Short mmCIF file of C-alpha atoms and ligand atoms in Angstrom, two decimals:
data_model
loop_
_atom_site.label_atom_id
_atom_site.label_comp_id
_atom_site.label_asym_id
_atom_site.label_seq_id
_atom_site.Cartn_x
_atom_site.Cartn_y
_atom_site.Cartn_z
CA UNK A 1 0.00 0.00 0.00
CA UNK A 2 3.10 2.55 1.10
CA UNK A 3 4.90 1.20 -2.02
CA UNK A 4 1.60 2.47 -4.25
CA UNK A 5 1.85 5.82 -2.71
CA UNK A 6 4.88 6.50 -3.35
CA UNK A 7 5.02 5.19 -6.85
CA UNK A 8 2.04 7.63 -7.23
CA UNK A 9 3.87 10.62 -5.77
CA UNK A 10 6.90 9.59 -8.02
CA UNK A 11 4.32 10.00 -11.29
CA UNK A 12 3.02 13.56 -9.41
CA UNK A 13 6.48 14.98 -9.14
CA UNK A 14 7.42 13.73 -13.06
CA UNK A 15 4.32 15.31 -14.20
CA UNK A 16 4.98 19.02 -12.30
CA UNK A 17 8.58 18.28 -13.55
CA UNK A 18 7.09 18.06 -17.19
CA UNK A 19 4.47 20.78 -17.04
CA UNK A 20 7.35 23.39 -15.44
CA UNK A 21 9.54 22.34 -18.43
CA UNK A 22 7.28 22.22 -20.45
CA UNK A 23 6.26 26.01 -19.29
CA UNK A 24 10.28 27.27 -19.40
CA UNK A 25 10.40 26.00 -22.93
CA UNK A 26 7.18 27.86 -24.06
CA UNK A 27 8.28 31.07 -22.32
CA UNK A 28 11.87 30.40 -23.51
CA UNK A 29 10.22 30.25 -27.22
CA UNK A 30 8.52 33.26 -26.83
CA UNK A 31 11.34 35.74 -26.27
CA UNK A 32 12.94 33.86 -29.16
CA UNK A 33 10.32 34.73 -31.11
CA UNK A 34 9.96 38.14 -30.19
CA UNK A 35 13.80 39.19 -31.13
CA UNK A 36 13.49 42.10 -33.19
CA UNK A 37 14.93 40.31 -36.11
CA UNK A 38 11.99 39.02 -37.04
CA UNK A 39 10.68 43.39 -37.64
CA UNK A 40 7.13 42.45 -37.35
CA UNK A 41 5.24 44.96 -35.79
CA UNK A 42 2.26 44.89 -34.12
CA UNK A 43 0.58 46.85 -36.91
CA UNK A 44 1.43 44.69 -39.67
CA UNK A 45 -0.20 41.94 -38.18
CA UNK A 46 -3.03 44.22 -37.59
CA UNK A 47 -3.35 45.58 -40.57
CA UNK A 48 -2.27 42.56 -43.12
CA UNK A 49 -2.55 38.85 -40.80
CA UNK A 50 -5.79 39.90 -39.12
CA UNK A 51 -7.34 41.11 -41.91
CA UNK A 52 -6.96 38.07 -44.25
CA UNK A 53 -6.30 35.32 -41.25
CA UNK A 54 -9.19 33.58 -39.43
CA UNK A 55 -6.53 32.89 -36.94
CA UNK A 56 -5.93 36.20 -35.82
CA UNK A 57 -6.90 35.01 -32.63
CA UNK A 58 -3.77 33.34 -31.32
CA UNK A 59 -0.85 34.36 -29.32
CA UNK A 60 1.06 36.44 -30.76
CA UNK A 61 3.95 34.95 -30.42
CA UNK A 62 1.96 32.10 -33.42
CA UNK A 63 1.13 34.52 -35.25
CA UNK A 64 4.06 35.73 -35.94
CA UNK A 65 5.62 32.62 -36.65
CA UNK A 66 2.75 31.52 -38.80
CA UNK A 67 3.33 34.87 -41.13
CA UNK A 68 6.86 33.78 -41.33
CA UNK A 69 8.81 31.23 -43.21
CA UNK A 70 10.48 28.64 -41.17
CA UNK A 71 14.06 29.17 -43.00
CA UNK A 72 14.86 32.01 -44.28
CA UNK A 73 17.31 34.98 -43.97
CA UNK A 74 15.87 38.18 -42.67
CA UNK A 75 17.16 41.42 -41.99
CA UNK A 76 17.07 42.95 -38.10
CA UNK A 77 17.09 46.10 -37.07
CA UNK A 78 20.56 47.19 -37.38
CA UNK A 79 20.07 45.98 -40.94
CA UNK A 80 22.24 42.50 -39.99
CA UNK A 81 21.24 39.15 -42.14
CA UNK A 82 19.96 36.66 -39.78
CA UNK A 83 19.84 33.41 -41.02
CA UNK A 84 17.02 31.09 -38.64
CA UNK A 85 18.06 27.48 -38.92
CA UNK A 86 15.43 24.39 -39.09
CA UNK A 87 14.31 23.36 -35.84
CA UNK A 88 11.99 21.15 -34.39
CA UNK A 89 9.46 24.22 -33.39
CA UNK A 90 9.69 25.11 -36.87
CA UNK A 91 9.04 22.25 -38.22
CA UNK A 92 5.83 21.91 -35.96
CA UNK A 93 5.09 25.63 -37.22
CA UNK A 94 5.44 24.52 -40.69
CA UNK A 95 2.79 22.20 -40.20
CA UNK A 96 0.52 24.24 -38.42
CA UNK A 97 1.00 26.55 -40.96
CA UNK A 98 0.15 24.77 -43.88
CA UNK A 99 -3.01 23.43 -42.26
CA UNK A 100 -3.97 27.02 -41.70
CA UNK A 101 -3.39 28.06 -45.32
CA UNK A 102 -5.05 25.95 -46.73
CA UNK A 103 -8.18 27.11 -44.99
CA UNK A 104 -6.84 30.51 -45.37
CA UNK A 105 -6.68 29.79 -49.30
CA UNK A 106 -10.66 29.14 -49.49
CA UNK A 107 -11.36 32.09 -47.53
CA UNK A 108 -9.59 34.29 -49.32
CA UNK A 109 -10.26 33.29 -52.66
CA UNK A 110 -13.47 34.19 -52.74
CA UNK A 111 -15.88 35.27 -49.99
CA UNK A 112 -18.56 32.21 -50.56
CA UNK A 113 -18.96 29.45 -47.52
CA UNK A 114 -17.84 26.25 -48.28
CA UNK A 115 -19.56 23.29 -49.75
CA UNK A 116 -20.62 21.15 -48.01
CA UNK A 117 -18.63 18.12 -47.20
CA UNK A 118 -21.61 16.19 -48.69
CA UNK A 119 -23.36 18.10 -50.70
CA UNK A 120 -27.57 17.70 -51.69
CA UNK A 121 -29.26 15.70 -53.48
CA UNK A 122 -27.14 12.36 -54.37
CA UNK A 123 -27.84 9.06 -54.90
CA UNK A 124 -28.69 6.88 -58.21
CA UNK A 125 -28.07 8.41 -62.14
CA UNK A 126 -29.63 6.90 -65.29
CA UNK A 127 -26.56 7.11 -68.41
CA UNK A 128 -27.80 7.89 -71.86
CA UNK A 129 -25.65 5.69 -73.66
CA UNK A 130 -27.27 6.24 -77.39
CA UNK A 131 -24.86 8.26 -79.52
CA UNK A 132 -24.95 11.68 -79.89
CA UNK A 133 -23.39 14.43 -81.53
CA UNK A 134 -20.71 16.54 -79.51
CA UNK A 135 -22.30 20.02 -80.66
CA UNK A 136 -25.83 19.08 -78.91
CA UNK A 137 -23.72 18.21 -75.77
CA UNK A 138 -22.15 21.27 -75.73
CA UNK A 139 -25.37 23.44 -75.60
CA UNK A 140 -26.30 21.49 -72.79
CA UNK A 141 -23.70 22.83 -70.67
CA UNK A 142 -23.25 26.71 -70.53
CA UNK A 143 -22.25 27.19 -67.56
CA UNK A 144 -18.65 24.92 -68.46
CA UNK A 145 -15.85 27.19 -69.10
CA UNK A 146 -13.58 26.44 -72.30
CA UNK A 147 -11.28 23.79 -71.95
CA UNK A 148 -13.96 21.79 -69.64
CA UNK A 149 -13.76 23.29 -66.58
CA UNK A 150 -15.87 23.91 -63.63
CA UNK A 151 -16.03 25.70 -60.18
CA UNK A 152 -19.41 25.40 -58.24
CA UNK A 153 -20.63 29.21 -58.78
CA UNK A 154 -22.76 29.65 -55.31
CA UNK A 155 -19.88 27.93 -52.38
CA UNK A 156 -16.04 27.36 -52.58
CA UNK A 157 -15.15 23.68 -53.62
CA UNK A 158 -13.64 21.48 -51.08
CA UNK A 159 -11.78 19.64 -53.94
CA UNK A 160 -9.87 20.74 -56.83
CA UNK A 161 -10.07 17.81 -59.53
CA UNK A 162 -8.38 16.53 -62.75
CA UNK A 163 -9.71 13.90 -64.42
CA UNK A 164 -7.67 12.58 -67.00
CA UNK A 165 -9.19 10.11 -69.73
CA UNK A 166 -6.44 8.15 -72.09
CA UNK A 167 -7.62 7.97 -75.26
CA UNK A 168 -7.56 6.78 -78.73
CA UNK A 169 -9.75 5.71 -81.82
CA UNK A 170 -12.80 5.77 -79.35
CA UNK A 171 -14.72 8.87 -81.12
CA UNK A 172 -17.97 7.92 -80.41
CA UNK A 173 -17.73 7.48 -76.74
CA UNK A 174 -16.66 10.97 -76.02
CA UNK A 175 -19.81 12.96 -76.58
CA UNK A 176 -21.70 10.31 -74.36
CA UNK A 177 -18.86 10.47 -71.67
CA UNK A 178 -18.76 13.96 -71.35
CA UNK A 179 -22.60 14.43 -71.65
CA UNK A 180 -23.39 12.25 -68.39
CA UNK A 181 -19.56 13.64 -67.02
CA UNK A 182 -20.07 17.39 -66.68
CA UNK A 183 -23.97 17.06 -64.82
CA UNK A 184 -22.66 13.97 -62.42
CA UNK A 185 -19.56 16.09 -61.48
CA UNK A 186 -21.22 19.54 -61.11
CA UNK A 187 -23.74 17.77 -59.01
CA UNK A 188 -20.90 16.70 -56.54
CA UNK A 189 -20.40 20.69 -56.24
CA UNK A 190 -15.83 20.05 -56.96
CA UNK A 191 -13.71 22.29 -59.09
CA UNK A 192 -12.59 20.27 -61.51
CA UNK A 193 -11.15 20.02 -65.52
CA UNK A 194 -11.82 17.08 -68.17
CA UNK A 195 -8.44 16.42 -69.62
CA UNK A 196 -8.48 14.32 -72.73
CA UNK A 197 -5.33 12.55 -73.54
CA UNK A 198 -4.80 11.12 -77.21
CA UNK A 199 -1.92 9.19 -78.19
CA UNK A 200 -1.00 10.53 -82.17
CA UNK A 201 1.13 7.84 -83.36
CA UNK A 202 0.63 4.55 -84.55
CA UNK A 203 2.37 2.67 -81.70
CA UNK A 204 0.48 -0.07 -79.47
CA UNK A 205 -1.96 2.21 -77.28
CA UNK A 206 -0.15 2.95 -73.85
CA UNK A 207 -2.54 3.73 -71.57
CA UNK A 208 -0.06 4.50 -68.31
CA UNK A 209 2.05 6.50 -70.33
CA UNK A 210 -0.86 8.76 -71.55
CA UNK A 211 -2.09 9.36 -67.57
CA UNK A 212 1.33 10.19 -66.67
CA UNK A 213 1.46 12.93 -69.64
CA UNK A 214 -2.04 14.03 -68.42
CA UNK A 215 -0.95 14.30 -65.03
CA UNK A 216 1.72 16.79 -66.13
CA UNK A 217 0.08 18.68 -68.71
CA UNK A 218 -2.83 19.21 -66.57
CA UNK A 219 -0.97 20.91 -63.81
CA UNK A 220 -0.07 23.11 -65.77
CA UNK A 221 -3.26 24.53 -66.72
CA UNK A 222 -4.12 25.25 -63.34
CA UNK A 223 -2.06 28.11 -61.46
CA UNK A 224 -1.92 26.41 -58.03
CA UNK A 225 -2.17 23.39 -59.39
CA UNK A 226 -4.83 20.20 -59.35
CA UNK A 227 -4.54 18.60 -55.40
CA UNK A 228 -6.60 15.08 -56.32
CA UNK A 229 -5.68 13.32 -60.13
CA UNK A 230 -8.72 10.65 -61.41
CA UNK A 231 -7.56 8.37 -64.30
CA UNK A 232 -10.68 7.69 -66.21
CA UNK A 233 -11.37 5.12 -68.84
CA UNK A 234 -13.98 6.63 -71.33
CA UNK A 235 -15.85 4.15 -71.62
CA UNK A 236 -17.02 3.65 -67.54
CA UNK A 237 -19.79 6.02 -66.30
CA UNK A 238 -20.29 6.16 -63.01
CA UNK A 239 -23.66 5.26 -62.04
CA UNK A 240 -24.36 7.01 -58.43
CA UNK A 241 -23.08 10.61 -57.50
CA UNK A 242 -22.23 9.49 -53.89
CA UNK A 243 -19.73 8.10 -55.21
CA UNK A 244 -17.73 11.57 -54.41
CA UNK A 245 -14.86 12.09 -57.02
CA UNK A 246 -12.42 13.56 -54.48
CA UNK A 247 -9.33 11.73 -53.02
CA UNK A 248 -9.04 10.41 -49.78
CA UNK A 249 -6.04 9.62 -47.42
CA UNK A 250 -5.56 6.55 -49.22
CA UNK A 251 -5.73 6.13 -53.09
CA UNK A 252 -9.12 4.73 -54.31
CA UNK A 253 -10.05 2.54 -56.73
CA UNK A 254 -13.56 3.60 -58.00
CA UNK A 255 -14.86 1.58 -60.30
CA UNK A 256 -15.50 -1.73 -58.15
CA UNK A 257 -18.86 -2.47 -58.73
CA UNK A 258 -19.01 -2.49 -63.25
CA UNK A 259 -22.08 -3.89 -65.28
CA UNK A 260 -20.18 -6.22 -67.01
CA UNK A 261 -18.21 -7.82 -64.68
CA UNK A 262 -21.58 -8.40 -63.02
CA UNK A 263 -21.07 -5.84 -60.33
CA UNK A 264 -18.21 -7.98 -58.55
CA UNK A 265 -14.58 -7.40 -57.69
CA UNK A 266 -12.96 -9.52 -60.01
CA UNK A 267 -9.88 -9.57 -57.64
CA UNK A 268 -8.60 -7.68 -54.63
CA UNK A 269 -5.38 -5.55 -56.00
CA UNK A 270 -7.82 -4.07 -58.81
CA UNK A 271 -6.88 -0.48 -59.44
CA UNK A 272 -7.94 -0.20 -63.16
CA UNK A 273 -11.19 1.38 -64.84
CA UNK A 274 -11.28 4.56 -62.63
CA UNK A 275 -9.13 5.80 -59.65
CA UNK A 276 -7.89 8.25 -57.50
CA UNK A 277 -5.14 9.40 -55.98
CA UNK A 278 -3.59 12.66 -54.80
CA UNK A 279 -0.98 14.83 -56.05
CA UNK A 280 1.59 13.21 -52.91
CA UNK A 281 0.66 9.95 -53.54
CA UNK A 282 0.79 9.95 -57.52
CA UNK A 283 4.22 11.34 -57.22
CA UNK A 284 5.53 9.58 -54.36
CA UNK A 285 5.69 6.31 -56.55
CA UNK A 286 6.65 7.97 -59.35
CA UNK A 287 3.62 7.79 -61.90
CA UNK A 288 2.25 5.17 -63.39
CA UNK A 289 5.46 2.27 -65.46
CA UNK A 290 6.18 4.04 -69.28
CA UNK A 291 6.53 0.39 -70.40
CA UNK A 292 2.76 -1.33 -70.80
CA UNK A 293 2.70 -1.27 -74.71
CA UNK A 294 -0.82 -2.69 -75.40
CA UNK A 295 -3.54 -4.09 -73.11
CA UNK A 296 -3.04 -4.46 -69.50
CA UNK A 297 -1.12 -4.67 -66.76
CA UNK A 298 -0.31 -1.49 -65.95
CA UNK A 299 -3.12 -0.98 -63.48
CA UNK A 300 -1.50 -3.97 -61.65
CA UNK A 301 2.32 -2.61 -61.91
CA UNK A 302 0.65 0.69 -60.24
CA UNK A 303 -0.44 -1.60 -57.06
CA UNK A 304 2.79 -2.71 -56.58
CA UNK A 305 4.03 0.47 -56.60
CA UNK A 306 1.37 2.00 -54.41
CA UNK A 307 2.49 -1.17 -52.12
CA UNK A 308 6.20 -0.36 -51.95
CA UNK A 309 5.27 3.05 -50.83
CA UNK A 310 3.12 1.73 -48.17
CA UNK A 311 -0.68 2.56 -49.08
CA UNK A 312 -3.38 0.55 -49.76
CA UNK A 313 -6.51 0.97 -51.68
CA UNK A 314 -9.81 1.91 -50.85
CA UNK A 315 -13.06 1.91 -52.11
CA UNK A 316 -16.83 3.02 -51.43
CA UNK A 317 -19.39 0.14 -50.82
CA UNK A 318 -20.21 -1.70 -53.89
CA UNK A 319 -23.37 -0.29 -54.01
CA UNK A 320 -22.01 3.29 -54.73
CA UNK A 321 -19.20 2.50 -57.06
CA UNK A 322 -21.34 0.80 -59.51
CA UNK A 323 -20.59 1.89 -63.18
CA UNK A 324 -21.98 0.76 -66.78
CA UNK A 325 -19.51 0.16 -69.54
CA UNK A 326 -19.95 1.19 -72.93
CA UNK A 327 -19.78 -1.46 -75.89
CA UNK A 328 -16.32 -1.43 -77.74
CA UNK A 329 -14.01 -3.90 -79.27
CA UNK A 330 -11.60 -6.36 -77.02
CA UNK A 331 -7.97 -4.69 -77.13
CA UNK A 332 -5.23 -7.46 -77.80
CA UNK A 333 -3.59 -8.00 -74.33
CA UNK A 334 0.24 -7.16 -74.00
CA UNK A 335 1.90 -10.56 -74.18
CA UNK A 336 5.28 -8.76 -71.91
CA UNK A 337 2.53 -7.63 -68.69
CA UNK A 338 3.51 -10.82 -66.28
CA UNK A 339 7.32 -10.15 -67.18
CA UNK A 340 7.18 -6.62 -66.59
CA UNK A 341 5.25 -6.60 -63.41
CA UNK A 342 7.87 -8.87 -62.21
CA UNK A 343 10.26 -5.89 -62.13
CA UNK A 344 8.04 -3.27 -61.10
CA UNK A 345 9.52 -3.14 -57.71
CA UNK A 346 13.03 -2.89 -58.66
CA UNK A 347 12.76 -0.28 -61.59
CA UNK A 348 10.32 2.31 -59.33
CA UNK A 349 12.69 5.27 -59.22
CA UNK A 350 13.59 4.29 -63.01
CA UNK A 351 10.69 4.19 -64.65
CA UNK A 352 7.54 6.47 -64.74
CA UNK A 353 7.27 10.57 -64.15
CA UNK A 354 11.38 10.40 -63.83
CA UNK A 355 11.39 9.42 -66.97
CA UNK A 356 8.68 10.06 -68.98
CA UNK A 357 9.69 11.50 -72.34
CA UNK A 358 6.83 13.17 -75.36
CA UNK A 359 6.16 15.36 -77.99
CA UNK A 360 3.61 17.27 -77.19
CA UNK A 361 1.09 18.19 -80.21
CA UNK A 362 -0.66 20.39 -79.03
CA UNK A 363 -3.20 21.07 -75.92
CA UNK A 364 -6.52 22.34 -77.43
CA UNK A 365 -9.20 24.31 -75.03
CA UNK A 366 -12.37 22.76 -76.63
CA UNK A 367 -15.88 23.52 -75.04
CA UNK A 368 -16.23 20.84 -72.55
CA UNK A 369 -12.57 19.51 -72.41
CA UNK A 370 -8.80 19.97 -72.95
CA UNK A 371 -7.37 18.10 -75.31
CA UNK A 372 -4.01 16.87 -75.14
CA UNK A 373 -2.36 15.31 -77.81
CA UNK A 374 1.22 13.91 -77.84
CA UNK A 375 3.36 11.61 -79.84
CA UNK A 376 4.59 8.80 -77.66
CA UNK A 377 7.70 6.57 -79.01
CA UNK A 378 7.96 3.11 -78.34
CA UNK A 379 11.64 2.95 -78.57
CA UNK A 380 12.05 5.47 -76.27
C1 NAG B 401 8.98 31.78 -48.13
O1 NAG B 401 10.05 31.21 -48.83
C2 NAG B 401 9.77 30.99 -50.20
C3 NAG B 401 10.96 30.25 -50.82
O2 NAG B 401 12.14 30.57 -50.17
C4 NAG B 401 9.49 32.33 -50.88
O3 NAG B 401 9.20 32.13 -52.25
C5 NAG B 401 8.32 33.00 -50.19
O4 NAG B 401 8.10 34.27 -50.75
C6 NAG B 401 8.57 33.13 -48.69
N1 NAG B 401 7.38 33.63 -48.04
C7 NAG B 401 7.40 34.61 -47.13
C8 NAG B 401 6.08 34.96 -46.55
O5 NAG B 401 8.42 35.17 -46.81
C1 NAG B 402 10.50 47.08 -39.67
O1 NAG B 402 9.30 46.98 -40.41
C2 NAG B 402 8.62 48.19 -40.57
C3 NAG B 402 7.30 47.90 -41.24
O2 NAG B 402 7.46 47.06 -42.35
C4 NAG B 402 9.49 49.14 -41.37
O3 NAG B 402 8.83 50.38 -41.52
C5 NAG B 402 10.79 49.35 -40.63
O4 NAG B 402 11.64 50.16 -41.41
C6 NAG B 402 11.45 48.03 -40.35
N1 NAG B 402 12.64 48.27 -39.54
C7 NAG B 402 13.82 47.81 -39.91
C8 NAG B 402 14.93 48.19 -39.01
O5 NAG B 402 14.00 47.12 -40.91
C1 NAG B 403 22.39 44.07 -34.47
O1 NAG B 403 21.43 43.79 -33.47
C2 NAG B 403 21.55 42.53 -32.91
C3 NAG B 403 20.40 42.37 -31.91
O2 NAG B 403 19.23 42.80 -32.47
C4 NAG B 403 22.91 42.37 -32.24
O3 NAG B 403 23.05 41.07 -31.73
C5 NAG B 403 23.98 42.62 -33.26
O4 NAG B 403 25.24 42.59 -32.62
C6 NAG B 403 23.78 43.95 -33.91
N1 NAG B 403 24.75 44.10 -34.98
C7 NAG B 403 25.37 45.22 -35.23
C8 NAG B 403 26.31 45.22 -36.39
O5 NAG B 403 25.15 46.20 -34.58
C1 NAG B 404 -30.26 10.65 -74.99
O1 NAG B 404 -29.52 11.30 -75.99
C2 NAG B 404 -30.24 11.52 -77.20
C3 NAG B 404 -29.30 12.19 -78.16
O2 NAG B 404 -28.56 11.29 -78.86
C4 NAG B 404 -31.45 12.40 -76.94
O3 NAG B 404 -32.18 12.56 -78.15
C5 NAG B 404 -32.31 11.77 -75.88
O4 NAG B 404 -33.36 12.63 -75.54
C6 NAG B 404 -31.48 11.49 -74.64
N1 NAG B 404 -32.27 10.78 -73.66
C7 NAG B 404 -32.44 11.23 -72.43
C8 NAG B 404 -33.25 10.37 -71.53
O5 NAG B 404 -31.92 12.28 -72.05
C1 NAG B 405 -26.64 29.55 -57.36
O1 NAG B 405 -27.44 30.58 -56.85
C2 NAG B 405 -28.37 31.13 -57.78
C3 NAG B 405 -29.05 32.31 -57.14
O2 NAG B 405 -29.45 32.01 -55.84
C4 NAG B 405 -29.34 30.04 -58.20
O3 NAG B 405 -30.24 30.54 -59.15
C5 NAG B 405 -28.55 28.88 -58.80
O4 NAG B 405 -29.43 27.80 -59.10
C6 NAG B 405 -27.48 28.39 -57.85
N1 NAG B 405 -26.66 27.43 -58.57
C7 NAG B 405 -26.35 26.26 -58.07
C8 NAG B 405 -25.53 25.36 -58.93
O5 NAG B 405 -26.72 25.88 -56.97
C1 NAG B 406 -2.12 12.85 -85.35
O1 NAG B 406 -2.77 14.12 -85.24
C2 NAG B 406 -3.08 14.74 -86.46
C3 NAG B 406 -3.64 16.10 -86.15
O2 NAG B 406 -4.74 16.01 -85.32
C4 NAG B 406 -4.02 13.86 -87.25
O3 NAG B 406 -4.29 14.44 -88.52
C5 NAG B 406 -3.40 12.48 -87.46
O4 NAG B 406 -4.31 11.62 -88.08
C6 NAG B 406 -2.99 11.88 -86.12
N1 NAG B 406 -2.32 10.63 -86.32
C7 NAG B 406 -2.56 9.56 -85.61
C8 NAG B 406 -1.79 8.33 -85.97
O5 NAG B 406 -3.34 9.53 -84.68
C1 NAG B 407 -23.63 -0.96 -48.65
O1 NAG B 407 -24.75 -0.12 -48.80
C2 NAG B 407 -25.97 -0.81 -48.67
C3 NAG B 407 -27.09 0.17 -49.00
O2 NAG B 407 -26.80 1.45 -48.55
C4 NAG B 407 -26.09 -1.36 -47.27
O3 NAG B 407 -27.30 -2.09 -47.15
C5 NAG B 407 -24.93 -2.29 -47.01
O4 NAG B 407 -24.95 -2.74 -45.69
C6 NAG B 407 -23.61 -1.58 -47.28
N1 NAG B 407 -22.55 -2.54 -47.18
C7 NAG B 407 -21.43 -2.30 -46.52
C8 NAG B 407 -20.40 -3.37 -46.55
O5 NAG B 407 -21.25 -1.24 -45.92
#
């Protein structure tokens, strides 16, 4: 019983130990922080942080850190160069103050609320699938910008959106894709942009190698850039708009529940059809491979990378990502898929947005989407 008591007053003394530290440190930080080096006055953060920060309601002592950079030179008083070196703090700053700018971004952007995280009204689509002719799709759709993009016009969007389509030879699909695309997605209240991606050469058709140049081409059209990528086959429409095309912490593989394959997984590592991932993840393992000539497998090699880099896939119940295909011919499958995936592993860093090499044809602002067109070689 003693014994307990004093193991309890032991704990007591470590914790007022902890909590004085912990006190010395904070008051130790803040005189640090308020050298005169840093020359912010009290009216610049009245007149310039509080204005366009929510946060203006912190200590000083965070705010000033926040309106700073972590490491950088500045010039103090006496007009001396100090140079602040990387520190834990400021790494713990840094983070703090990227959370708050992001917020900070939609509020100053524009002076509209936020969507909502969910927004109203979702649940089941019908697709038109009978073809139609691009020019009656694009009187449908006014309120699209030129080069097919989109920002909800009454709230700021939560997600900013790129979805990139490979394509080739499969005219006839894009007026139906885009024409059950552009209401589905406006519905779902992101900012987004249709990015079309033709191959103009008469190699095998390299699907990966198209999403990679998509990926890059598409940033940049967008100053800021895109934050969530969605590879898109054109001929999968997405049957029910809770099925939200943003990207979550983990990538996500969209398209789980298809028509054809009679609304089942056909096997667990599936990441093909239509699939999301952020701008971190997409270039953390390096793109999709530059080397799937030809049907398949590169869905497959990107699981293995997404594997190496430690993330897994996710994906909405199979009653929200259901999608219908649209008819079109079998592709020949790429006889060299098993060998290649083999390697994937071992030829990460080698081989995808490290290396990827085009010639860009052109990128063409069309009505509902951007069109980029590039010659890909496959010797290259
Ligand atoms: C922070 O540093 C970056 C790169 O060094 C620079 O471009 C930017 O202007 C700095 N921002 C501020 C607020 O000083
Ligand atoms: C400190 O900043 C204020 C406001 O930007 C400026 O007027 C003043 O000259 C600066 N002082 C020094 C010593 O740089
Ligand atoms: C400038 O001021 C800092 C303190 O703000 C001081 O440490 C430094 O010695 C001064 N340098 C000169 C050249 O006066
Ligand atoms: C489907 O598209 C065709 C145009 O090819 C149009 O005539 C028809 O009205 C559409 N059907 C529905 C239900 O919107
Ligand atoms: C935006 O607000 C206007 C005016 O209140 C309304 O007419 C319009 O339908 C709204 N648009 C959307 C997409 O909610
Ligand atoms: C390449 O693009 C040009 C211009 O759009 C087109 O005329 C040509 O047919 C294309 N070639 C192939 C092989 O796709
Ligand atoms: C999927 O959604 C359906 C209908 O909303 C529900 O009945 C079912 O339990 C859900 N399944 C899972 C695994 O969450």
């Amino acid at each position: 019983m003693g014994c307990g008591r004093r193991a309890w007053m032991l704990k007591l003394l470590l914790l007022v130990v902890v909590a004085l530290a912990a006190v010395e440190y904070l008051f130790g930080l803040r005189t640090y922080l308020g050298t005169p080096a840093f020359n912010i006055t009290q009216s610049t953060i009245e007149t310039d942080v509080r204005k366009s920060q929510p946060w203006f309601n912190l200590p000083l002592f965070i705010q000033n850190t926040l309106s700073q950079n972590s490491t950088q030179s500045m010039t103090g008083q006496n007009g001396t160069e100090y140079v602040r070196t990387p520190h834990l703090l400021n790494k713990i700053m840094e983070s703090l103050r990227n959370l708050v700018s992001e917020d900070t971004t939609q509020v100053n952007e524009q002076s509209m609320p936020v969507c909502d995280e969910v927004p109203p009204d979702l649940g089941p689509v019908t697709a038109n699938k009978t073809e139609m002719e691009l020019d009656w799709v694009e009187k449908k759709y006014p309120e699209v910008d030129s080069g097919g993009f989109y920002s909800p016009p009454n709230c700021t969007a939560r997600h900013k959106v790129a979805i990139i389509v490979p394509f080739r030879d499969r005219h006839q699909h894009l007026a139906i894709f885009l024409n059950h695309m552009h209401p589905f997605l406006m519905k779902q209240q992101i900012e987004y942009g249709i990015f079309i991606v033709e191959q103009n050469d008469t190699s095998a058709f390299n699907r990966a190698k198209l999403m990679n140049i998509g990926f890059v081409e598409s940033q940049k059209k967008k100053p800021g850039g895109w934050q969530c990528f969605i590879f898109h086959d054109i001929d999968l429409l997405p049957l029910d708009s809770r099925n939200l095309y943003s990207c979550p912490e983990q990538p996500r593989h969209m398209s789980a529940s298809i028509d054809k394959l009679k609304f089942t997984l056909p096997y667990d590592g599936i990441f093909g059809g239509v699939s999301a991932m952020t701008l971190e993840q997409f270039t953390k393992v390096n793109g999709f491979s530059n080397r799937y000539w030809g049907w398949g497998g590169e869905d497959d090699d990107m699981f293995h990378r997404m594997k190496k880099m430690h993330y897994h896939i996710t994906r909405y119940n199979m009653s929200i990502a259901v999608y219908t295909m649209l008819d079109h011919e079998e592709s020949a499958p790429n006889p060299k898929r098993f060998k290649l995936l083999l390697e994937t592993s071992k030829t990460l860093e080698k081989d995808g947005l490290s290396t990827l090499k085009y010639d860009l044809v052109h990128v063409e602002q069309h009505h509902l989407y951007t069109h980029v067109l590039a010659n890909i070689d496959e010797r290259s």
